[in-house]
Coordinates of C-alpha atoms and ligand atoms in Angstrom, one line a residue:
M654 CA -4.6 3.8 8.0
C655 CA -7.8 5.7 8.5
G656 CA -10.7 5.0 6.2
I657 CA -13.8 7.0 5.3
V658 CA -17.2 5.9 4.0
G659 CA -20.3 8.1 3.3
Y660 CA -23.7 7.4 2.0
I661 CA -26.8 9.4 1.0
G662 CA -29.9 7.9 -0.6
S663 CA -33.1 6.1 0.5
G664 CA -31.6 2.9 1.9
N665 CA -30.4 2.1 5.4
A666 CA -27.4 4.5 5.8
E667 CA -26.1 2.9 8.9
K668 CA -26.0 -0.6 7.4
I669 CA -24.3 0.6 4.2
V670 CA -21.7 2.6 6.0
I671 CA -20.8 -0.1 8.5
E672 CA -20.5 -2.6 5.6
G673 CA -18.2 -0.2 3.8
L674 CA -16.0 0.3 6.9
K675 CA -15.6 -3.4 7.3
K676 CA -14.2 -3.6 3.7
L677 CA -11.6 -1.1 4.9
E678 CA -10.6 -3.0 8.0
Y679 CA -7.6 -4.4 6.1
R680 CA -6.0 -0.9 6.1
G681 CA -5.4 -1.2 9.8
Y682 CA -7.3 0.8 12.5
D683 CA -7.8 1.1 16.2
S684 CA -11.3 2.6 16.5
S685 CA -14.3 3.3 14.4
G686 CA -17.4 5.4 14.4
I687 CA -20.4 6.7 12.5
A688 CA -22.4 9.9 12.4
M689 CA -26.0 9.8 11.2
N690 CA -28.6 12.5 10.4
F691 CA -32.1 11.5 11.8
D692 CA -34.4 14.2 10.4
G693 CA -32.2 17.1 11.4
K694 CA -30.7 15.6 14.5
L695 CA -27.1 14.4 14.4
V696 CA -26.2 11.2 16.3
V697 CA -22.6 10.0 16.7
E698 CA -21.5 6.6 18.0
K699 CA -17.8 5.6 18.2
R700 CA -15.8 3.0 19.9
K701 CA -12.2 2.0 20.5
G702 CA -11.2 -1.4 19.0
R703 CA -12.8 -3.5 16.3
I704 CA -15.9 -2.5 14.4
T705 CA -17.9 -5.2 16.3
N706 CA -17.6 -2.9 19.4
L707 CA -19.3 -0.2 17.4
E708 CA -21.9 -2.5 16.1
E709 CA -22.7 -3.6 19.7
A710 CA -23.1 0.0 20.8
L711 CA -25.4 0.7 17.9
E712 CA -27.5 -2.3 18.6
K713 CA -27.8 -1.3 22.3
A714 CA -28.8 2.3 21.4
S715 CA -31.6 0.8 19.2
Y716 CA -32.0 3.8 16.8
D717 CA -34.7 3.8 14.2
F718 CA -32.2 3.0 11.4
G719 CA -35.0 2.7 8.8
N720 CA -35.4 6.4 9.2
C721 CA -31.8 7.3 8.6
H722 CA -30.6 7.9 5.0
L723 CA -27.4 9.9 5.4
A724 CA -24.3 8.8 7.3
I725 CA -20.6 9.1 7.4
G726 CA -18.3 6.6 9.0
H727 CA -14.6 6.2 9.8
T728 CA -11.9 3.8 10.9
R729 CA -9.1 5.6 12.8
W730 CA -5.4 4.7 13.0
A731 CA -4.2 6.9 15.8
T732 CA -1.7 9.7 15.2
H733 CA -2.7 12.5 17.6
G734 CA -4.0 11.1 20.8
A735 CA -4.2 7.5 21.9
P736 CA -6.9 5.1 20.5
S737 CA -10.0 5.8 22.6
D738 CA -13.7 6.3 22.3
V739 CA -13.3 10.1 22.6
N740 CA -10.5 10.4 20.1
A741 CA -12.3 8.2 17.6
H742 CA -14.1 9.9 14.7
P743 CA -16.6 11.3 13.8
H744 CA -16.0 14.5 15.8
F745 CA -18.7 17.0 16.7
S746 CA -18.6 20.7 16.7
M747 CA -19.2 22.1 20.2
D748 CA -22.9 22.7 19.4
H749 CA -23.3 19.2 18.0
R750 CA -24.7 20.7 14.7
I751 CA -21.8 19.6 12.5
A752 CA -19.9 16.2 12.4
I753 CA -16.9 15.3 10.5
V754 CA -14.6 12.4 9.7
H755 CA -11.0 13.1 8.7
N756 CA -8.0 11.1 7.2
G757 CA -4.5 12.6 7.4
I758 CA -3.0 15.3 9.6
V759 CA -3.9 18.9 10.0
E760 CA -0.4 20.2 10.6
N761 CA -1.3 23.7 12.0
Y762 CA -4.1 22.3 14.2
L763 CA -2.5 23.7 17.4
E764 CA -2.5 27.2 16.0
I765 CA -6.1 27.0 14.8
K766 CA -7.2 25.4 18.1
D767 CA -5.6 28.1 20.1
R768 CA -7.4 30.8 18.1
L769 CA -10.7 29.0 18.3
I770 CA -10.4 28.8 22.1
K771 CA -9.3 32.4 22.5
E772 CA -11.6 34.1 20.0
H773 CA -14.7 31.9 20.1
G774 CA -14.5 30.2 23.5
I775 CA -14.7 26.7 21.9
K776 CA -14.2 23.8 24.2
F777 CA -12.4 20.8 22.8
V778 CA -13.0 17.3 24.1
S779 CA -10.5 15.2 22.2
E780 CA -6.7 15.2 21.8
T781 CA -6.9 15.0 18.0
D782 CA -6.0 17.4 15.3
S783 CA -9.2 16.4 13.5
E784 CA -11.6 18.0 16.0
V785 CA -10.4 21.4 14.9
V786 CA -12.0 20.7 11.5
A787 CA -15.5 20.3 13.1
Q788 CA -15.0 23.4 15.3
L789 CA -13.7 25.5 12.5
L790 CA -16.6 24.5 10.2
S791 CA -19.1 25.5 12.9
V792 CA -17.4 28.9 13.3
Y793 CA -17.8 29.6 9.6
Y794 CA -21.2 27.9 9.2
K795 CA -24.0 30.2 8.2
G796 CA -26.4 27.7 6.8
D797 CA -24.2 26.6 3.9
L798 CA -21.8 23.7 4.7
E799 CA -20.1 24.0 1.2
E800 CA -19.2 27.6 1.9
A801 CA -18.0 26.8 5.4
M802 CA -15.8 24.1 3.9
F803 CA -14.1 26.4 1.5
R804 CA -13.3 28.9 4.3
A805 CA -12.0 26.2 6.6
I806 CA -9.6 24.5 4.1
A807 CA -8.2 27.9 3.2
E808 CA -6.8 27.9 6.8
M809 CA -5.6 24.4 7.1
R810 CA -2.2 23.0 6.3
G811 CA -1.3 19.3 6.0
A812 CA -2.8 16.3 4.2
Y813 CA -6.5 15.5 4.6
S814 CA -9.6 14.1 3.2
I815 CA -12.7 15.3 5.1
C816 CA -16.4 14.5 5.0
A817 CA -18.8 16.7 6.8
I818 CA -22.5 16.8 7.6
A819 CA -24.7 19.4 9.2
A820 CA -27.8 18.9 11.3
D821 CA -29.6 21.6 9.3
E822 CA -28.7 20.0 5.9
P823 CA -30.1 16.5 6.0
D824 CA -29.9 16.2 2.3
R825 CA -26.2 16.6 1.6
I826 CA -22.7 15.6 2.4
V827 CA -19.8 17.9 1.7
A828 CA -16.3 16.6 1.3
T829 CA -12.8 17.7 0.3
R830 CA -9.3 16.4 0.0
K831 CA -5.6 17.4 -0.2
D832 CA -2.9 14.7 -0.6
A833 CA -5.2 12.0 0.9
P834 CA -7.4 9.8 -1.3
L835 CA -11.1 10.5 -1.7
L836 CA -13.6 9.3 -4.3
A837 CA -17.3 9.7 -5.0
G838 CA -19.2 6.6 -6.0
I839 CA -22.1 6.9 -8.4
G840 CA -25.2 5.1 -7.4
N841 CA -28.8 4.9 -8.6
G842 CA -30.9 7.2 -6.5
C843 CA -28.1 7.3 -4.0
N844 CA -24.4 8.4 -3.9
F845 CA -21.3 7.4 -1.9
L846 CA -18.0 8.7 -0.6
A847 CA -15.0 6.7 0.3
S848 CA -11.3 6.8 0.8
D849 CA -10.8 3.5 -1.1
I850 CA -12.6 1.7 -3.8
P851 CA -13.2 -1.7 -2.0
A852 CA -15.5 0.1 0.5
L853 CA -18.0 0.7 -2.3
L854 CA -17.6 -2.1 -4.8
K855 CA -20.7 -3.8 -3.6
H856 CA -22.7 -0.7 -4.7
S857 CA -20.8 0.9 -7.5
R858 CA -18.0 0.4 -10.0
E859 CA -18.3 4.0 -11.4
F860 CA -16.4 6.7 -9.5
Y861 CA -15.3 10.3 -9.7
L862 CA -11.8 10.8 -8.4
I863 CA -11.6 14.0 -6.4
E864 CA -8.6 16.1 -6.9
N865 CA -6.6 18.2 -4.4
G866 CA -8.3 21.3 -3.3
E867 CA -11.7 20.4 -4.7
V868 CA -14.9 20.3 -2.7
V869 CA -17.5 17.7 -3.6
V870 CA -21.2 18.0 -2.7
L871 CA -23.3 14.8 -2.6
T872 CA -27.1 14.7 -2.7
R873 CA -29.2 11.7 -3.3
N874 CA -29.4 12.3 -7.1
D875 CA -26.3 14.4 -7.8
I876 CA -22.6 14.8 -7.3
K877 CA -21.2 18.2 -7.9
I878 CA -17.5 18.9 -7.8
Y879 CA -16.0 22.4 -7.4
N880 CA -12.4 23.6 -7.9
S881 CA -10.6 25.8 -5.5
E882 CA -12.1 28.9 -7.2
H883 CA -15.5 27.5 -6.3
Q884 CA -16.2 26.8 -10.0
P885 CA -18.0 23.6 -11.0
V886 CA -15.8 21.1 -12.8
T887 CA -16.6 18.2 -15.1
R888 CA -14.9 15.0 -14.3
D889 CA -14.7 11.8 -16.4
V890 CA -16.2 8.7 -14.8
F891 CA -13.6 6.3 -13.6
H892 CA -14.7 2.7 -14.2
V893 CA -13.3 -0.1 -12.1
S894 CA -13.0 -3.4 -13.9
W895 CA -12.6 -5.6 -10.9
D896 CA -15.6 -6.7 -8.9
A897 CA -16.5 -7.2 -5.3
D898 CA -15.3 -10.9 -5.5
S899 CA -11.8 -9.8 -6.2
A900 CA -11.8 -8.2 -2.8
E901 CA -13.2 -11.3 -1.0
K902 CA -11.4 -14.2 0.5
E903 CA -13.0 -16.9 -1.7
G904 CA -12.6 -19.8 0.7
Y905 CA -9.0 -19.0 1.8
D906 CA -8.4 -18.4 5.5
H907 CA -6.7 -15.1 4.9
F908 CA -6.3 -12.5 2.1
M909 CA -2.5 -13.0 2.4
I910 CA -2.5 -16.7 1.4
K911 CA -5.1 -16.0 -1.3
E912 CA -2.9 -13.2 -2.7
I913 CA 0.2 -15.5 -2.5
H914 CA -1.8 -17.9 -4.7
E915 CA -2.8 -15.2 -7.1
Q916 CA 0.8 -14.5 -8.1
P917 CA 0.9 -16.7 -11.2
K918 CA -2.2 -14.9 -12.6
G919 CA -0.9 -11.4 -11.7
L920 CA 2.4 -12.1 -13.3
T921 CA 0.9 -13.4 -16.4
E922 CA -1.3 -10.3 -16.7
T923 CA 1.6 -8.0 -16.0
L924 CA 3.8 -9.6 -18.6
E925 CA 1.6 -10.7 -21.4
R926 CA -0.1 -7.3 -21.8
R927 CA 3.4 -5.9 -22.5
L928 CA 4.8 -8.4 -25.0
G929 CA 4.4 -7.8 -28.8
A930 CA 3.8 -10.6 -31.2
D931 CA 7.5 -10.8 -31.8
G932 CA 8.2 -11.2 -28.0
T933 CA 9.7 -7.7 -27.6
V934 CA 8.6 -5.5 -24.7
K935 CA 6.2 -2.7 -25.4
L936 CA 5.6 -0.3 -22.5
D937 CA 1.9 0.7 -22.6
G938 CA 1.4 4.0 -20.8
I939 CA 5.1 4.9 -21.1
H940 CA 6.4 7.3 -23.7
L941 CA 10.1 7.0 -23.4
T942 CA 11.9 7.7 -26.8
K943 CA 15.4 6.6 -27.7
E944 CA 16.5 10.2 -27.1
D945 CA 14.9 10.3 -23.7
I946 CA 16.6 7.1 -22.6
E947 CA 20.0 8.1 -24.0
G948 CA 19.6 11.5 -22.2
F949 CA 19.3 9.9 -18.7
D950 CA 22.6 9.8 -16.9
R951 CA 21.1 8.3 -13.7
V952 CA 18.0 6.6 -12.4
Y953 CA 16.6 7.0 -8.9
I954 CA 14.2 4.3 -7.7
V955 CA 12.4 5.5 -4.6
A956 CA 9.8 3.7 -2.5
C957 CA 9.0 2.4 0.9
G958 CA 8.9 -1.1 2.6
T959 CA 8.3 -3.9 0.2
A960 CA 8.1 -1.6 -2.8
Y961 CA 11.6 -0.4 -1.9
H962 CA 12.8 -4.0 -1.9
A963 CA 11.4 -4.4 -5.4
G964 CA 13.4 -1.3 -6.3
L965 CA 16.6 -3.0 -5.2
I966 CA 16.0 -5.8 -7.8
G967 CA 15.1 -3.0 -10.3
K968 CA 18.6 -1.6 -9.8
Y969 CA 20.2 -5.0 -10.7
A970 CA 18.0 -5.2 -13.8
I971 CA 18.4 -1.7 -15.1
E972 CA 22.2 -1.6 -14.5
K973 CA 22.6 -5.0 -16.1
F974 CA 20.2 -4.7 -19.1
A975 CA 20.2 -0.9 -19.8
K976 CA 23.7 0.1 -18.5
I977 CA 22.5 3.2 -16.6
P978 CA 23.7 3.8 -13.0
V979 CA 20.8 3.4 -10.5
E980 CA 20.4 4.6 -6.9
V981 CA 17.7 3.1 -4.8
D982 CA 16.4 5.1 -1.8
V983 CA 13.7 4.9 0.8
A984 CA 11.3 7.7 0.2
S985 CA 11.4 9.2 3.7
E986 CA 15.2 9.7 3.4
F987 CA 15.3 10.8 -0.3
R988 CA 13.3 13.9 0.1
Y989 CA 15.3 15.3 3.0
R990 CA 18.8 14.7 1.8
D991 CA 18.9 17.2 -1.1
P992 CA 19.5 14.5 -3.7
F993 CA 21.3 15.3 -6.9
V994 CA 18.4 15.4 -9.4
D995 CA 18.1 17.3 -12.7
S996 CA 16.5 17.0 -16.1
R997 CA 18.9 14.1 -16.9
T998 CA 17.4 12.0 -14.1
L999 CA 14.8 9.3 -14.5
F1000 CA 12.9 9.0 -11.2
I1001 CA 11.0 5.8 -10.7
A1002 CA 8.5 5.7 -7.8
I1003 CA 7.2 2.2 -6.9
S1004 CA 4.0 2.0 -4.8
Q1005 CA 1.2 -0.6 -4.5
S1006 CA -1.3 1.9 -3.2
G1007 CA 0.0 4.9 -5.0
E1008 CA -1.0 6.9 -1.9
T1009 CA 2.1 6.5 0.4
L1010 CA 2.8 10.0 1.5
D1011 CA 6.6 9.6 1.7
T1012 CA 6.7 8.3 -1.8
L1013 CA 4.4 11.0 -3.1
A1014 CA 6.5 13.7 -1.4
A1015 CA 9.7 12.3 -2.8
L1016 CA 8.1 12.3 -6.3
R1017 CA 7.2 15.9 -5.9
E1018 CA 10.7 16.8 -4.8
A1019 CA 12.2 15.1 -7.9
K1020 CA 9.6 16.7 -10.1
S1021 CA 10.4 20.2 -8.8
K1022 CA 14.1 19.6 -9.8
G1023 CA 13.2 18.7 -13.3
A1024 CA 13.4 14.9 -13.3
R1025 CA 11.3 12.7 -15.6
I1026 CA 8.8 10.9 -13.4
M1027 CA 7.8 7.3 -14.0
S1028 CA 5.8 5.2 -11.6
V1029 CA 5.1 1.5 -11.0
V1030 CA 1.7 1.5 -9.3
N1031 CA -1.1 -1.0 -8.6
V1032 CA -4.0 1.2 -7.8
V1033 CA -5.3 2.8 -11.0
G1034 CA -5.9 6.5 -10.7
S1035 CA -4.1 6.8 -7.3
S1036 CA -2.1 10.0 -6.5
V1037 CA 1.3 8.7 -7.5
A1038 CA -0.1 7.5 -10.8
R1039 CA -1.8 10.9 -11.4
E1040 CA 1.3 12.9 -10.7
S1041 CA 3.7 10.9 -12.8
D1042 CA 4.7 11.6 -16.4
D1043 CA 4.4 7.9 -17.2
V1044 CA 2.7 5.1 -15.3
F1045 CA 3.4 1.4 -15.6
Y1046 CA 0.6 -0.5 -13.9
T1047 CA 1.2 -3.8 -12.0
W1048 CA -1.8 -5.8 -12.9
A1049 CA -1.9 -7.6 -9.6
G1050 CA -5.6 -6.8 -8.8
P1051 CA -6.6 -5.4 -5.4
E1052 CA -4.2 -6.3 -2.6
I1053 CA -6.0 -6.4 0.7
A1054 CA -3.6 -8.0 3.2
V1055 CA -1.3 -5.6 4.9
A1056 CA 1.6 -7.8 4.1
S1057 CA 2.4 -7.2 0.4
T1058 CA 2.9 -10.3 -1.7
K1059 CA 1.5 -10.2 -5.2
A1060 CA 2.3 -6.5 -5.5
Y1061 CA 5.9 -7.2 -4.9
T1062 CA 6.3 -9.9 -7.5
T1063 CA 4.4 -7.9 -10.1
Q1064 CA 6.6 -4.9 -9.3
L1065 CA 9.6 -7.1 -9.9
M1066 CA 8.1 -8.1 -13.3
C1067 CA 7.6 -4.4 -14.2
M1068 CA 11.2 -3.6 -13.3
Y1069 CA 12.5 -6.4 -15.5
L1070 CA 10.3 -5.1 -18.4
I1071 CA 11.4 -1.5 -18.0
A1072 CA 15.0 -2.6 -17.9
L1073 CA 14.7 -4.8 -20.9
Y1074 CA 12.9 -2.1 -22.9
M1075 CA 15.5 0.6 -22.0
G1076 CA 18.3 -1.8 -22.9
R1077 CA 16.9 -2.7 -26.3
V1078 CA 15.9 0.9 -27.2
K1079 CA 19.3 2.2 -26.1
G1080 CA 21.0 -0.6 -28.2
V1081 CA 23.1 -2.0 -25.3
L1082 CA 21.2 -5.2 -24.9
E1083 CA 21.7 -8.0 -27.4
K1084 CA 18.6 -9.3 -29.0
A1085 CA 19.4 -13.0 -28.2
Y1086 CA 20.0 -12.2 -24.5
H1087 CA 16.8 -10.1 -24.4
D1088 CA 14.8 -13.0 -25.9
R1089 CA 16.2 -15.5 -23.5
I1090 CA 15.2 -13.3 -20.5
V1091 CA 11.7 -12.8 -21.9
E1092 CA 11.4 -16.6 -22.4
E1093 CA 12.5 -17.1 -18.8
L1094 CA 9.9 -14.5 -17.6
R1095 CA 7.2 -16.2 -19.6
A1096 CA 8.0 -19.5 -17.9
I1097 CA 7.8 -18.0 -14.3
P1098 CA 4.0 -18.3 -13.8
A1099 CA 4.0 -22.1 -14.5
K1100 CA 7.0 -22.6 -12.3
L1101 CA 5.3 -20.6 -9.5
E1102 CA 2.2 -22.9 -9.8
K1103 CA 4.5 -25.9 -9.3
L1104 CA 6.2 -24.2 -6.3
L1105 CA 2.8 -23.5 -4.8
E1106 CA 1.8 -27.1 -5.2
G1107 CA 4.6 -27.9 -2.8
E1108 CA 3.3 -25.6 -0.1
Q1109 CA 2.8 -28.5 2.4
V1110 CA 6.5 -28.9 2.8
I1111 CA 6.8 -25.3 4.0
K1112 CA 3.7 -25.6 6.1
N1113 CA 5.4 -28.6 8.0
L1114 CA 8.5 -26.6 8.4
A1115 CA 6.5 -23.8 10.0
K1116 CA 5.0 -26.2 12.5
E1117 CA 8.5 -27.2 13.4
L1118 CA 9.9 -23.7 13.7
Y1119 CA 7.1 -21.4 14.9
R1120 CA 8.4 -20.9 18.4
I1121 CA 11.7 -19.4 17.4
E1122 CA 12.3 -15.8 18.5
H1123 CA 15.3 -14.7 16.3
V1124 CA 15.9 -15.3 12.6
F1125 CA 18.5 -14.1 10.1
F1126 CA 18.0 -14.0 6.4
I1127 CA 21.2 -14.1 4.4
G1128 CA 22.0 -14.1 0.6
R1129 CA 24.4 -12.7 -2.0
G1130 CA 23.6 -10.8 -5.2
T1131 CA 19.9 -10.4 -5.8
D1132 CA 19.3 -12.9 -3.0
S1133 CA 20.5 -10.3 -0.5
A1134 CA 17.6 -8.0 -1.6
V1135 CA 15.1 -10.9 -1.5
A1136 CA 16.4 -11.7 2.0
L1137 CA 15.3 -8.2 3.1
E1138 CA 11.8 -8.9 1.8
G1139 CA 11.6 -12.4 3.4
S1140 CA 12.7 -10.9 6.7
L1141 CA 10.1 -8.0 6.5
K1142 CA 7.4 -10.5 5.7
L1143 CA 8.1 -12.6 8.7
K1144 CA 8.5 -9.8 11.2
E1145 CA 5.4 -7.8 10.2
I1146 CA 3.0 -10.7 10.6
S1147 CA 4.5 -13.0 13.2
Y1148 CA 6.3 -10.4 15.3
I1149 CA 9.4 -12.5 15.3
N1150 CA 12.6 -10.5 15.6
S1151 CA 14.1 -11.0 12.1
F1152 CA 17.1 -9.4 10.4
A1153 CA 18.4 -9.6 6.9
I1154 CA 22.0 -9.1 5.8
A1155 CA 24.2 -9.7 2.8
A1156 CA 25.9 -13.0 3.5
G1157 CA 29.4 -11.6 3.0
E1158 CA 28.8 -8.9 5.7
L1159 CA 28.0 -11.5 8.4
K1160 CA 31.6 -11.8 9.5
H1161 CA 32.0 -8.1 9.9
G1162 CA 29.9 -8.0 13.1
T1163 CA 26.5 -9.7 12.9
I1164 CA 27.9 -13.2 13.2
A1165 CA 28.5 -12.4 16.9
L1166 CA 24.7 -13.0 17.4
I1167 CA 24.7 -16.5 16.0
E1168 CA 24.5 -19.1 18.6
K1169 CA 23.1 -22.6 19.1
D1170 CA 19.7 -23.1 17.3
T1171 CA 19.6 -19.5 15.9
L1172 CA 17.5 -19.8 12.7
V1173 CA 19.3 -18.7 9.6
V1174 CA 17.5 -18.7 6.2
A1175 CA 20.3 -18.9 3.6
L1176 CA 19.2 -17.9 0.1
S1177 CA 21.6 -19.7 -2.3
T1178 CA 19.9 -19.4 -5.7
Q1179 CA 22.7 -17.6 -7.6
D1180 CA 24.8 -20.2 -9.5
R1181 CA 27.8 -18.0 -9.7
L1182 CA 27.7 -17.4 -5.9
F1183 CA 26.5 -20.8 -4.8
E1184 CA 29.9 -22.0 -3.5
K1185 CA 30.4 -18.8 -1.6
M1186 CA 27.0 -19.3 0.1
L1187 CA 28.0 -22.8 1.0
S1188 CA 30.9 -21.3 2.9
N1189 CA 28.7 -18.8 4.6
I1190 CA 26.3 -21.6 5.7
Q1191 CA 29.3 -23.5 7.1
E1192 CA 30.3 -20.4 9.1
V1193 CA 26.9 -20.1 10.8
K1194 CA 26.6 -23.9 11.3
A1195 CA 29.9 -23.9 13.0
R1196 CA 28.4 -21.6 15.6
G1197 CA 25.3 -23.8 16.1
A1198 CA 22.8 -22.2 13.7
F1199 CA 19.8 -24.2 12.4
V1200 CA 19.9 -23.4 8.6
I1201 CA 17.2 -23.5 6.0
G1202 CA 18.9 -23.4 2.6
V1203 CA 16.9 -22.2 -0.4
A1204 CA 18.4 -23.3 -3.7
K1205 CA 17.6 -24.1 -7.3
E1206 CA 16.5 -27.7 -8.0
G1207 CA 19.6 -29.6 -9.0
N1208 CA 21.9 -27.9 -6.5
A1209 CA 21.7 -30.8 -4.1
A1210 CA 25.1 -30.0 -2.6
I1211 CA 23.2 -27.6 -0.3
E1212 CA 21.6 -30.6 1.5
E1213 CA 25.0 -31.5 2.9
Q1214 CA 25.3 -28.1 4.6
A1215 CA 21.8 -27.0 5.5
S1216 CA 19.6 -28.5 8.2
R1217 CA 16.6 -28.3 5.8
T1218 CA 16.3 -27.4 2.2
I1219 CA 13.6 -25.6 0.1
Y1220 CA 14.0 -25.9 -3.7
I1221 CA 12.8 -23.4 -6.3
P1222 CA 12.4 -24.5 -9.9
E1223 CA 15.5 -24.2 -12.2
C1224 CA 15.7 -20.8 -14.0
M1225 CA 18.4 -18.2 -15.0
D1226 CA 20.0 -16.3 -12.2
E1227 CA 18.7 -13.0 -13.4
V1228 CA 15.0 -13.9 -12.7
T1229 CA 15.3 -16.0 -9.5
P1230 CA 13.8 -13.3 -7.2
L1231 CA 10.4 -13.9 -8.8
L1232 CA 10.5 -17.4 -7.4
T1233 CA 12.7 -17.2 -4.3
V1234 CA 10.5 -14.8 -2.5
V1235 CA 7.4 -17.1 -2.6
P1236 CA 8.6 -19.8 -0.2
L1237 CA 9.6 -17.0 2.2
Q1238 CA 6.1 -15.5 1.9
I1239 CA 4.5 -19.0 2.6
L1240 CA 6.9 -19.6 5.5
A1241 CA 6.0 -16.3 7.1
Y1242 CA 2.3 -16.9 6.6
Y1243 CA 2.3 -20.4 8.2
I1244 CA 4.6 -19.4 11.1
A1245 CA 2.3 -16.5 11.9
K1246 CA -0.7 -18.8 11.6
E1247 CA 0.8 -21.3 14.0
R1248 CA 1.5 -18.4 16.4
G1249 CA -2.2 -17.4 16.2
C1250 CA -1.4 -13.9 14.8
D1251 CA -4.0 -11.7 13.2
I1252 CA -2.3 -12.1 9.8
D1253 CA -4.3 -9.7 7.6
K1254 CA -4.3 -7.0 10.2
P1255 CA -1.0 -7.1 12.0
K1256 CA -0.7 -4.9 15.1
N1257 CA 0.4 -1.3 14.6
L1258 CA 0.4 -1.6 10.8
A1259 CA -1.7 0.0 8.1
K1260 CA -2.1 -1.0 4.5
S1261 CA -1.5 2.4 3.1
V1262 CA 0.7 4.8 5.0
T1263 CA -0.7 8.2 4.3
V1264 CA 1.1 10.1 7.0
E1265 CA 4.8 11.0 7.3
Ligands
M6R2539 O1 1.5 1.2 -1.0 P1 3.0 1.2 -1.0 O2 3.6 0.1 -1.9 O3 3.6 2.5 -1.3 O4 3.4 0.8 0.4 C1 4.8 0.8 0.9 C2 4.9 0.0 2.2 O5 4.2 0.7 3.2 C3 4.5 -1.4 2.1 O6 5.1 -2.1 1.1 C4 4.7 -2.1 3.5 O7 6.1 -2.2 3.7 C5 4.0 -3.5 3.5 N1 3.3 -3.7 4.7 C6 5.0 -4.6 3.4 O8 4.3 -5.9 3.4

């Protein structure tokens, strides 16, 4: 989704902002732009399409960049108005004295726009909601951009992070946020603004996280934050431990394949930090007492996309190990269906970015009804993390590719740990069983390394299959949840029409779609359901399907039924999802690569979905 970068200092502002915007390309965008202050004159350049289009325009215009030390830039993911040069940000006020960039949606923009036209004769040039911000600021501007910002946000509804500059104030940037991320990066003789940390990692690892309703004012040597009562606030510095290299491809063709390979490391980090010397789970950052756990009569796990799929496995784990009923819901549905939530509810939000608006809104809904809020989040300090009672971080490191991989497996690991912990504390999980599961979890990273060494087999399979247009993923038990994730991975990066269904449900309708050479990926890793899966494979084979069977090593009987087989290392049924999903990620990646797709930036998608 949209990205923001701002810079003020003595360096080349255009270069720094464009570099920062490129670091945000992974979030998905359809146009980009920059506003610069040249000694009291504002200049805006913006172009539809890739940032290279903007760079070409800037080169042609041949500005004196050495003379520009303040700039704000933006990558836009269209919501109001099609992707175009005119709808791209930054937006000017009518007099070209103020320029803004904006992430999010101003929900009451039509009402404000109408008033500005009627009362002030303002002429709008774009179809966006964002332009009203620039026009509103100019109406309130009396030489103090900070003051104008406070007046403007008092009128706006919706979610936003906004950066503004004024021609008459060449020495400061003013910004604000509500329900959309914004942080200020601390430099030496310079300062930065961004919507995401990777944009600034080259320049700073020290940040101030801006809170809802605050206004931040950046000068070359200072960052001042004001609360909604206009009072200065003191903020702790937030230090990021990962460096710029973690956000680079390091020789891999794409971030996605790099991140697939980072899974053993991420899982080791996520697990080992939480195991005591005696091998029992300790939940850092979570303060659930025995009384708390015994007091929960239900758990809701709420998330979107891949994180939702991780929640489905979380349900299996919590119900099995902790014996508490669990409901899993997609966030965009949960908040509008008046769910039964009270103080005996444990609400678990799962989110890689911690900024997904639907998840955040569902969390607030549950909080308002008295639930205890726990979150499983990757981005430290994100909104979901900050609004939760307890946070359990997935130590996956930055995930750049739009297609989530290492976030998913580390989310699974977190769900296992939470379930084991609750089961032990509640006294419903036998120590011996707990210890066996922990042992199995500990063995996963090495097994994954082994699986990744066999990548070539799947790569060859992708070469054989990449022209297919329809795929079905089937499975039983936890495999049916992993099937959903395998299917999502394939469709989002290769644009192949793929569908996942519990294998037992096939014959209740969907089998009508199976015909000669339809590809069916049959996940058959659950020992107790293996024979049932063999029957399901026979059913689709009988109708002409080409079947890829995925099974544990040793279950060679699958080779008699499936057209091709992928093996995962031997492990207990309970933990197979951590392994089973990886060949599916690799298959999706190589199929998309064979089809020549833009893997890290799939069309129409954004890394972090900050609108409803
Ligand atoms: O940042 P979040 O985990 O909250 O994001 C949720 C989904 O938008 C995300 O998982 C999405 O489905 C991915 N593109 C899947 O690969």
